Coordinates of C-alpha atoms in Angstrom, one line a residue:
M1 CA 122.9 7.4 117.5
T2 CA 126.6 8.2 117.3
F3 CA 128.4 9.8 114.4
K4 CA 131.8 9.2 112.7
A5 CA 132.2 12.7 111.2
L6 CA 130.9 16.2 112.0
L7 CA 129.9 18.7 109.4
L8 CA 129.3 22.3 110.6
D9 CA 127.7 25.3 109.2
I10 CA 129.3 28.6 110.4
E11 CA 126.9 31.5 110.6
G12 CA 124.3 31.1 113.3
T13 CA 125.8 27.7 114.4
I14 CA 129.3 28.2 115.7
T15 CA 129.6 31.9 115.2
S16 CA 127.1 34.7 115.8
I17 CA 125.0 35.9 112.8
S18 CA 125.7 39.4 113.9
F19 CA 129.4 38.9 113.5
V20 CA 128.9 38.1 109.8
K21 CA 126.1 40.6 109.1
D22 CA 127.2 43.5 111.3
V23 CA 131.0 43.1 111.1
L24 CA 132.3 41.1 108.1
F25 CA 129.6 42.2 105.5
P26 CA 129.9 45.9 106.3
Y27 CA 133.7 45.7 106.2
A28 CA 133.6 44.2 102.7
Y29 CA 130.9 46.6 101.6
N30 CA 132.9 49.7 102.8
N31 CA 136.3 48.5 101.6
A32 CA 135.5 46.8 98.2
E33 CA 136.3 49.9 96.1
K34 CA 139.5 50.7 98.0
Y35 CA 140.7 47.1 97.8
L36 CA 140.1 46.8 94.1
D37 CA 141.9 50.1 93.4
E38 CA 144.9 49.0 95.5
H39 CA 145.2 45.5 94.0
Y40 CA 143.8 46.1 90.5
D41 CA 147.0 45.1 88.6
E42 CA 147.5 41.9 90.4
P43 CA 147.0 38.8 88.2
A44 CA 144.6 37.1 90.7
I45 CA 142.4 40.2 90.8
Q46 CA 142.4 40.5 87.0
I47 CA 141.1 36.9 86.9
L48 CA 138.5 37.7 89.5
L49 CA 137.4 40.8 87.5
E50 CA 136.9 38.6 84.4
D51 CA 134.7 36.4 86.6
F52 CA 132.7 39.4 87.7
R53 CA 132.2 40.5 84.0
R54 CA 130.8 37.1 83.1
L55 CA 128.7 37.1 86.3
A56 CA 127.3 40.6 85.7
E57 CA 126.3 39.6 82.1
Q58 CA 124.3 36.7 83.5
E59 CA 122.7 38.5 86.4
A60 CA 121.8 41.6 84.3
E61 CA 119.6 39.5 82.2
T62 CA 117.2 39.0 85.1
D63 CA 118.0 41.9 87.4
S64 CA 118.0 45.5 86.2
N65 CA 119.9 46.7 89.3
V66 CA 123.0 44.8 88.1
V67 CA 125.3 46.8 85.8
R68 CA 127.5 45.4 83.1
I69 CA 131.2 46.0 83.7
R70 CA 132.9 48.6 81.5
E71 CA 136.5 48.3 80.4
P72 CA 138.5 51.3 81.5
R73 CA 140.1 50.8 84.9
Q74 CA 138.2 53.4 86.9
N75 CA 134.9 52.5 85.3
C76 CA 135.6 48.8 85.9
I77 CA 136.2 49.4 89.6
E78 CA 133.1 51.5 90.0
D79 CA 130.9 49.0 88.2
V80 CA 132.2 46.0 90.1
T81 CA 131.9 47.9 93.4
K82 CA 128.3 48.8 92.6
N83 CA 127.4 45.2 91.9
V84 CA 129.3 43.9 94.9
Q85 CA 127.6 46.3 97.3
Y86 CA 124.2 45.5 95.8
W87 CA 124.8 41.8 96.1
I88 CA 126.0 42.1 99.7
K89 CA 122.8 44.0 100.6
K90 CA 120.8 41.2 98.9
D91 CA 122.9 38.6 100.7
K92 CA 123.5 36.8 97.4
K93 CA 125.4 33.5 97.6
L94 CA 127.6 34.0 94.6
T95 CA 131.0 32.2 94.5
T96 CA 132.8 35.1 92.8
L97 CA 131.4 37.6 95.4
K98 CA 132.5 35.3 98.2
A99 CA 136.0 35.1 96.7
L100 CA 136.4 38.9 96.7
Q101 CA 135.0 39.1 100.2
G102 CA 137.5 36.5 101.4
L103 CA 140.4 38.6 100.0
I104 CA 139.1 41.7 101.7
W105 CA 138.7 39.9 105.0
E106 CA 142.2 38.4 104.7
E107 CA 143.6 41.9 104.7
A108 CA 141.3 42.9 107.6
Y109 CA 142.4 39.9 109.7
S110 CA 146.1 40.5 108.9
R111 CA 145.8 44.2 110.0
G112 CA 144.0 43.1 113.2
D113 CA 140.9 45.1 112.2
V114 CA 138.6 42.1 113.0
K115 CA 138.8 38.8 114.8
G116 CA 136.6 35.8 114.0
H117 CA 133.9 35.2 116.6
L118 CA 133.3 31.7 117.9
Y119 CA 130.9 30.8 120.6
D120 CA 132.4 29.7 124.0
D121 CA 131.1 26.2 123.8
V122 CA 132.6 25.4 120.4
V123 CA 136.4 24.9 120.7
E124 CA 136.4 22.5 123.6
I125 CA 134.0 20.1 121.9
L126 CA 136.0 20.3 118.7
R127 CA 139.2 19.6 120.6
Q128 CA 137.6 16.5 122.3
L129 CA 136.3 15.1 119.0
H130 CA 139.6 15.8 117.2
T131 CA 141.6 14.2 120.0
N132 CA 139.5 11.1 119.7
G133 CA 139.7 10.8 115.9
V134 CA 136.4 12.2 114.8
P135 CA 137.0 14.4 111.7
I136 CA 135.4 17.8 111.6
F137 CA 134.5 19.6 108.4
I138 CA 133.1 23.0 107.6
Y139 CA 130.4 23.7 105.0
S140 CA 129.5 27.4 104.5
S141 CA 128.4 29.7 101.7
G142 CA 131.5 31.8 102.4
S143 CA 134.5 30.8 100.4
V144 CA 137.0 28.2 101.8
H145 CA 139.5 31.0 101.9
A146 CA 137.3 33.1 104.1
Q147 CA 136.5 30.1 106.3
K148 CA 140.1 29.4 107.0
L149 CA 140.8 33.1 107.8
L150 CA 138.0 33.1 110.4
F151 CA 139.2 30.0 112.2
A152 CA 142.9 31.0 112.0
N153 CA 142.2 34.4 113.4
S154 CA 139.4 33.7 115.9
T155 CA 138.9 35.1 119.4
K156 CA 139.8 31.7 120.6
G157 CA 143.1 31.6 118.7
D158 CA 144.0 29.5 115.7
V159 CA 141.7 26.5 115.6
T160 CA 142.4 25.3 112.1
P161 CA 144.5 22.3 113.4
L162 CA 141.2 20.9 114.7
L163 CA 139.5 20.9 111.3
S164 CA 139.9 18.2 108.6
G165 CA 138.4 20.1 105.6
Y166 CA 136.3 22.9 104.2
F167 CA 133.5 23.1 101.6
D168 CA 131.8 26.1 100.0
T169 CA 129.3 26.6 97.2
N170 CA 131.8 25.1 94.7
V171 CA 130.5 21.8 95.9
G172 CA 126.9 22.9 95.4
K173 CA 124.2 25.0 97.0
K174 CA 123.5 24.3 100.7
V175 CA 119.8 23.7 100.0
D176 CA 120.5 21.0 97.4
K177 CA 120.8 17.4 98.7
V178 CA 123.3 16.6 96.0
S179 CA 125.8 18.9 97.7
Y180 CA 125.7 16.7 100.8
A181 CA 126.0 13.6 98.8
R182 CA 129.2 15.0 97.2
I183 CA 130.6 15.9 100.6
S184 CA 129.9 12.4 101.9
E185 CA 131.7 10.9 98.9
T186 CA 134.6 13.4 99.2
I187 CA 135.3 12.7 102.8
G188 CA 134.8 8.9 102.4
C189 CA 132.1 8.6 105.0
A190 CA 128.6 7.1 104.7
P191 CA 125.9 9.8 104.9
G192 CA 124.3 8.1 107.9
D193 CA 127.5 8.4 109.8
I194 CA 127.8 12.2 109.3
L195 CA 126.2 14.7 111.7
F196 CA 125.3 18.1 110.2
L197 CA 124.6 21.1 112.4
T198 CA 122.9 24.2 110.9
D199 CA 120.5 26.9 111.9
V200 CA 118.7 26.9 108.5
E201 CA 115.6 24.7 108.1
Q202 CA 116.1 24.4 104.3
E203 CA 119.6 23.2 104.7
A204 CA 118.6 20.7 107.3
N205 CA 115.9 19.3 105.0
A206 CA 118.5 18.9 102.2
A207 CA 121.0 17.2 104.4
T208 CA 118.3 14.8 105.8
D209 CA 117.2 14.0 102.3
A210 CA 120.8 13.0 101.5
G211 CA 120.8 10.7 104.5
L212 CA 122.8 12.7 107.0
Q213 CA 122.0 13.0 110.7
T214 CA 120.9 16.6 111.2
K215 CA 120.3 18.9 114.2
L216 CA 119.1 22.5 114.2
V217 CA 121.1 24.9 116.3
I218 CA 119.2 27.7 118.2
R219 CA 121.4 30.7 119.0
P220 CA 120.5 34.3 120.2
G221 CA 119.7 36.4 117.1
N222 CA 118.9 33.4 114.8
A223 CA 115.8 33.5 112.7
P224 CA 112.9 31.7 114.4
L225 CA 112.2 28.1 113.2
S226 CA 108.9 27.0 111.9
D227 CA 106.7 24.7 113.9
E228 CA 107.3 22.0 111.3
A229 CA 111.1 22.3 111.7
L230 CA 110.8 22.1 115.5
S231 CA 108.7 18.9 115.3
K232 CA 110.9 17.3 112.6
F233 CA 114.4 18.0 113.9
E234 CA 116.1 17.8 117.2
T235 CA 117.2 21.2 118.3
I236 CA 120.3 22.2 120.5
H237 CA 121.4 25.4 122.1
S238 CA 125.0 24.4 122.6
I239 CA 127.4 22.3 120.6
D240 CA 128.2 20.1 123.6
Q241 CA 124.7 18.8 123.3
I242 CA 125.7 16.7 120.3
L243 CA 127.5 14.3 122.7
D244 CA 124.7 12.0 123.7
Y245 CA 125.4 9.4 126.4
D246 CA 126.7 6.7 124.1
M247 CA 129.1 9.1 122.4
L248 CA 130.3 10.5 125.7
I249 CA 131.1 7.1 127.0
R250 CA 133.0 6.3 123.8
L251 CA 135.1 9.4 124.1
L252 CA 135.8 8.7 127.8
K253 CA 136.9 5.2 127.0
C254 CA 139.3 6.5 124.3
S255 CA 140.6 9.3 126.5
P256 CA 144.3 9.1 127.2
L257 CA 143.6 10.5 130.7
L258 CA 141.7 7.4 131.6
G259 CA 144.0 4.9 130.0
R260 CA 142.8 1.3 130.7
R261 CA 140.9 2.2 133.8
S262 CA 137.3 1.1 133.9
I263 CA 134.4 3.6 134.1
C264 CA 130.8 3.2 135.2
T265 CA 128.6 2.9 132.1
S266 CA 125.2 2.5 133.8
R267 CA 122.8 4.9 132.3
P268 CA 121.4 7.6 134.7
S269 CA 117.8 8.6 134.5
P270 CA 117.1 10.8 131.5
N271 CA 115.0 13.0 133.7
I272 CA 118.1 14.3 135.4
F273 CA 119.6 15.3 132.0
N274 CA 116.3 16.9 130.9
K275 CA 116.1 19.0 134.1
I276 CA 119.7 20.2 133.8
K277 CA 119.1 20.9 130.1
S278 CA 115.9 22.9 130.7
F279 CA 117.6 24.9 133.5
L280 CA 120.6 25.8 131.3
Q281 CA 118.6 26.6 128.2
G282 CA 116.1 28.5 130.2
A283 CA 118.7 30.8 131.6
E284 CA 120.0 31.6 128.1
K285 CA 116.5 32.2 126.7
E286 CA 115.7 34.6 129.5
A287 CA 118.9 36.7 129.3
F288 CA 117.2 39.5 127.3
D289 CA 113.6 38.7 128.1
E290 CA 111.6 42.0 128.2
E291 CA 110.6 41.5 131.8
C292 CA 114.1 40.6 132.9
V293 CA 115.6 43.6 131.1
K294 CA 113.1 46.0 132.8
K295 CA 113.9 44.4 136.2
A296 CA 117.6 44.8 135.5
H297 CA 117.2 48.5 134.6
K298 CA 115.2 49.1 137.8
W299 CA 117.5 47.1 140.0
D300 CA 120.6 49.0 138.7
G301 CA 118.9 52.4 138.6
M302 CA 119.5 52.8 134.9
D303 CA 117.1 54.9 132.8
F304 CA 115.4 52.5 130.3
N305 CA 115.1 55.2 127.7
E306 CA 118.7 56.3 128.0
W307 CA 120.6 53.1 128.4
T308 CA 120.5 49.8 126.5
I309 CA 121.5 46.6 128.3
I310 CA 124.0 44.8 125.9
Y311 CA 125.4 42.2 128.3
R312 CA 123.6 40.2 130.9
D313 CA 125.1 37.1 132.6
P314 CA 122.3 35.2 134.4
G315 CA 124.8 32.8 135.8
A316 CA 126.9 35.6 137.3
S317 CA 123.8 37.0 139.0
K318 CA 123.0 33.6 140.5
T319 CA 126.6 33.1 141.7
F320 CA 126.7 36.6 143.0
A321 CA 123.6 35.9 145.2
M322 CA 125.1 32.6 146.4
T323 CA 128.4 34.2 147.3
A324 CA 126.8 37.2 148.9
I325 CA 124.9 34.7 151.2
F326 CA 127.6 32.1 151.6
F327 CA 130.6 34.2 152.4
P328 CA 129.1 36.1 155.4
C329 CA 127.7 32.8 156.7
F330 CA 131.2 31.3 156.4
L331 CA 132.8 34.1 158.3
A332 CA 130.1 33.9 161.0
G333 CA 130.7 30.2 161.3
C334 CA 134.5 30.7 161.6
A335 CA 134.0 33.4 164.2
L336 CA 131.6 31.1 166.2
F337 CA 134.1 28.3 165.9
A338 CA 136.9 30.4 167.2
Y339 CA 134.8 31.9 170.0
D340 CA 133.6 28.4 171.1
V341 CA 137.1 27.0 171.2
A342 CA 138.5 29.9 173.1
N343 CA 135.8 30.3 175.7
N344 CA 134.3 26.8 176.3
K345 CA 135.6 23.5 177.6
P346 CA 135.7 20.6 175.1
D347 CA 132.6 19.0 176.6
D348 CA 130.6 22.2 176.5
R349 CA 131.3 23.1 172.8
F350 CA 128.9 22.8 169.9
E351 CA 128.5 19.4 168.3
F352 CA 129.9 20.5 165.0
V353 CA 133.0 22.0 166.7
R354 CA 133.7 18.8 168.5
R355 CA 133.4 16.8 165.3
L356 CA 135.8 19.1 163.5
E357 CA 138.3 18.8 166.4
N358 CA 138.0 15.0 166.3
D359 CA 138.6 15.0 162.5
A360 CA 141.6 17.3 163.0
E361 CA 143.1 14.9 165.6
E362 CA 142.6 11.9 163.3
L363 CA 144.2 13.7 160.3
G364 CA 147.1 15.0 162.3
A365 CA 149.5 17.0 160.2
L366 CA 147.4 16.2 157.1
V367 CA 144.7 18.5 158.4
W368 CA 146.6 21.3 156.6
A369 CA 145.8 19.8 153.2
P370 CA 142.0 20.3 153.3
A371 CA 142.4 23.5 155.2
I372 CA 144.7 25.0 152.5
S373 CA 142.5 23.6 149.8
L374 CA 139.4 25.2 151.3
I375 CA 141.2 28.6 151.6
A376 CA 142.4 28.3 148.0
V377 CA 138.9 27.5 146.7
I378 CA 137.4 30.4 148.7
A379 CA 140.1 32.8 147.4
L380 CA 139.4 31.7 143.8
L381 CA 135.6 32.1 144.2
L382 CA 136.1 35.6 145.7
R383 CA 138.5 36.5 142.8
V384 CA 136.0 35.3 140.2
H385 CA 133.2 37.1 142.1
K386 CA 135.2 40.3 141.9
L387 CA 136.2 39.9 138.2
R388 CA 132.9 38.7 136.7
L389 CA 130.7 41.4 135.4
L390 CA 126.9 41.1 135.9
R391 CA 125.6 43.5 133.3
I392 CA 126.8 46.1 130.8
Y393 CA 124.8 49.1 129.6
Q394 CA 125.5 51.2 126.5
K395 CA 124.2 54.8 126.1
R396 CA 121.7 55.2 123.3
N397 CA 122.7 58.8 122.3
D398 CA 126.4 58.3 122.9
P399 CA 127.3 54.7 122.0
E400 CA 130.9 55.1 123.1
Q401 CA 129.8 55.4 126.8
F402 CA 129.2 52.3 128.9
V403 CA 128.3 51.3 132.4
A404 CA 129.3 48.0 133.9
I405 CA 127.7 46.5 136.9
K406 CA 130.2 44.7 139.2
S407 CA 130.4 43.3 142.7
K408 CA 131.5 45.4 145.6
F409 CA 132.7 44.2 148.9
V410 CA 131.3 40.7 148.2
V411 CA 127.7 41.5 149.2
G412 CA 127.2 44.8 147.2
Q413 CA 127.1 46.0 143.7
A414 CA 128.6 49.0 142.0
K415 CA 128.6 50.9 138.7
H416 CA 131.8 51.3 136.7
N417 CA 131.5 54.0 134.0
F418 CA 133.9 53.8 131.1
H419 CA 134.5 55.0 127.5
R420 CA 135.2 52.4 124.8
D421 CA 138.6 53.8 124.2
L422 CA 139.6 52.5 127.6
A423 CA 138.3 49.0 127.0
T424 CA 140.2 46.1 125.4
G425 CA 140.1 42.4 125.4
F426 CA 143.2 40.2 125.7
Y427 CA 143.9 36.6 124.8
F428 CA 146.4 34.1 126.1
A429 CA 148.9 32.2 124.0
D430 CA 147.5 29.6 121.5
D431 CA 149.7 26.8 122.8
Q432 CA 148.2 26.8 126.2
S433 CA 145.7 24.2 127.2
D434 CA 142.0 25.0 127.7
I435 CA 142.3 24.3 131.5
L436 CA 145.2 26.7 131.8
R437 CA 143.3 29.3 129.7
V438 CA 140.2 29.0 132.0
G439 CA 142.4 29.3 135.0
L440 CA 144.1 32.4 133.7
N441 CA 140.7 33.9 132.9
F442 CA 139.5 33.2 136.4
V443 CA 142.7 34.8 137.9
F444 CA 143.4 37.6 135.5
G445 CA 140.1 38.2 133.7
N446 CA 139.8 38.6 129.9
I447 CA 139.1 42.3 129.4
Q448 CA 140.6 45.4 130.8
V449 CA 138.8 48.7 131.5
D450 CA 141.0 51.6 132.6
K451 CA 143.3 49.8 135.0
N452 CA 140.7 47.3 136.1
R453 CA 140.4 43.8 134.8
F454 CA 137.1 41.9 134.5
M455 CA 135.8 38.6 133.1
I456 CA 133.0 38.4 130.6
M457 CA 131.4 35.5 128.6
D458 CA 131.0 36.2 124.9
D459 CA 127.7 34.4 124.6
F460 CA 125.9 36.7 127.0
F461 CA 126.1 39.8 124.8
L462 CA 122.9 40.9 123.1
A463 CA 124.8 40.3 119.9
N464 CA 128.4 39.8 119.0
N465 CA 128.8 43.3 117.4
Y466 CA 128.1 44.9 120.7
R467 CA 131.1 43.1 122.2
T468 CA 133.4 43.8 119.2
Y469 CA 132.5 47.5 119.2
M470 CA 132.9 47.9 123.0
L471 CA 136.4 46.2 122.8
N472 CA 137.5 48.2 119.8
E473 CA 137.6 45.2 117.5
T474 CA 135.5 47.0 115.0
N475 CA 134.6 50.6 114.5
V476 CA 131.0 49.9 113.2
P477 CA 128.7 50.9 116.0
P478 CA 125.7 48.6 116.7
R479 CA 122.1 49.8 116.5
L480 CA 120.7 50.9 119.8

């Protein structure tokens, strides 16, 4: 079944839970008092403090840990800070709290202290849907202000132009089906035409009760789903899985790249898709499997008790093995071809050599086109092979020390020791196309360590906070 509008949760769906809990929440927790002190006299903050006074009165009736707000400035700041920090620890979904957090995060984003995390599979799908007229909305317990900040200052650049609207708890609680009915009415779309993606079972139940299509998203670090949820809802591991065959065909037909050209719409066997899906999902699930982690430590010669593996790219390991096998075979084939041509008469040469010669004669001068293309592809593969990191380890008793496992001389591997002060990520201009960005990543990498450039995939970190700490995007060290 296709959908006409997409409604997205944020935390655990399109951004890592660890980014919110290990980066944003601690930042607000640690900077609440400082922010209130610096902005206390601003009219907007005074209004917010009045809201906190009313909220504290309500919450104190049922929770003895909540303090009522006193009037003098310093006492007011201390009391509000105490409540804010308590509510952050309890992960309370309070609109007033979310408003203050949004203001604190706005300052953090503007200073460059943090960047919003988005999974690698998110932006391209959002761009495809947006290009083809499918509106995309966000519904999160975080304030609308905080949502806009995250998307405007993400690691993928400013993606707010792709979004059609935002909803927070002002529209209602996310576990209340009435909230989804209100959203449906607001965006002017029938509930059955809206697809909602979330990682929370209770939210999925509420959306389903309101008539929305619902899918549960499984990401690394998310809370495990109950057996009931797994049997009731379709689960996905990547946002691009929302494009079923019919939706994909509809997008292709609408694509300006295809224009009026016809495309094949015969349905392939679903077994093919299932096998591909199982293979891709299996690789992701096994990335930090206990057995795989132990094998990685042993293979790399890293002490399990001294080093924690924080990044493991199963795909890079597979392509490394393929390249390590293919490239020497390719060189051997070229050498054999050259030797055969130089030393044997045409009738005495190998069959594959004679066929290549016949093809070259038929193509004439055009033979240079496939030859140059082949050389370019091999050069690109070797470049990616050199840039792409296989694994990254972080030292347990000194979290600022890292070891990256990289390829060496195509068929070998080497260790690259570095300190986090020497590591940084870099991002290309927002106005560049995704194809160009990918090409630039393949040629230039996306992180720099010392004077060396490498390429990493955000989704293959143990959690997002390991990446942000390693690349100096936050100063909050992860737990090892």
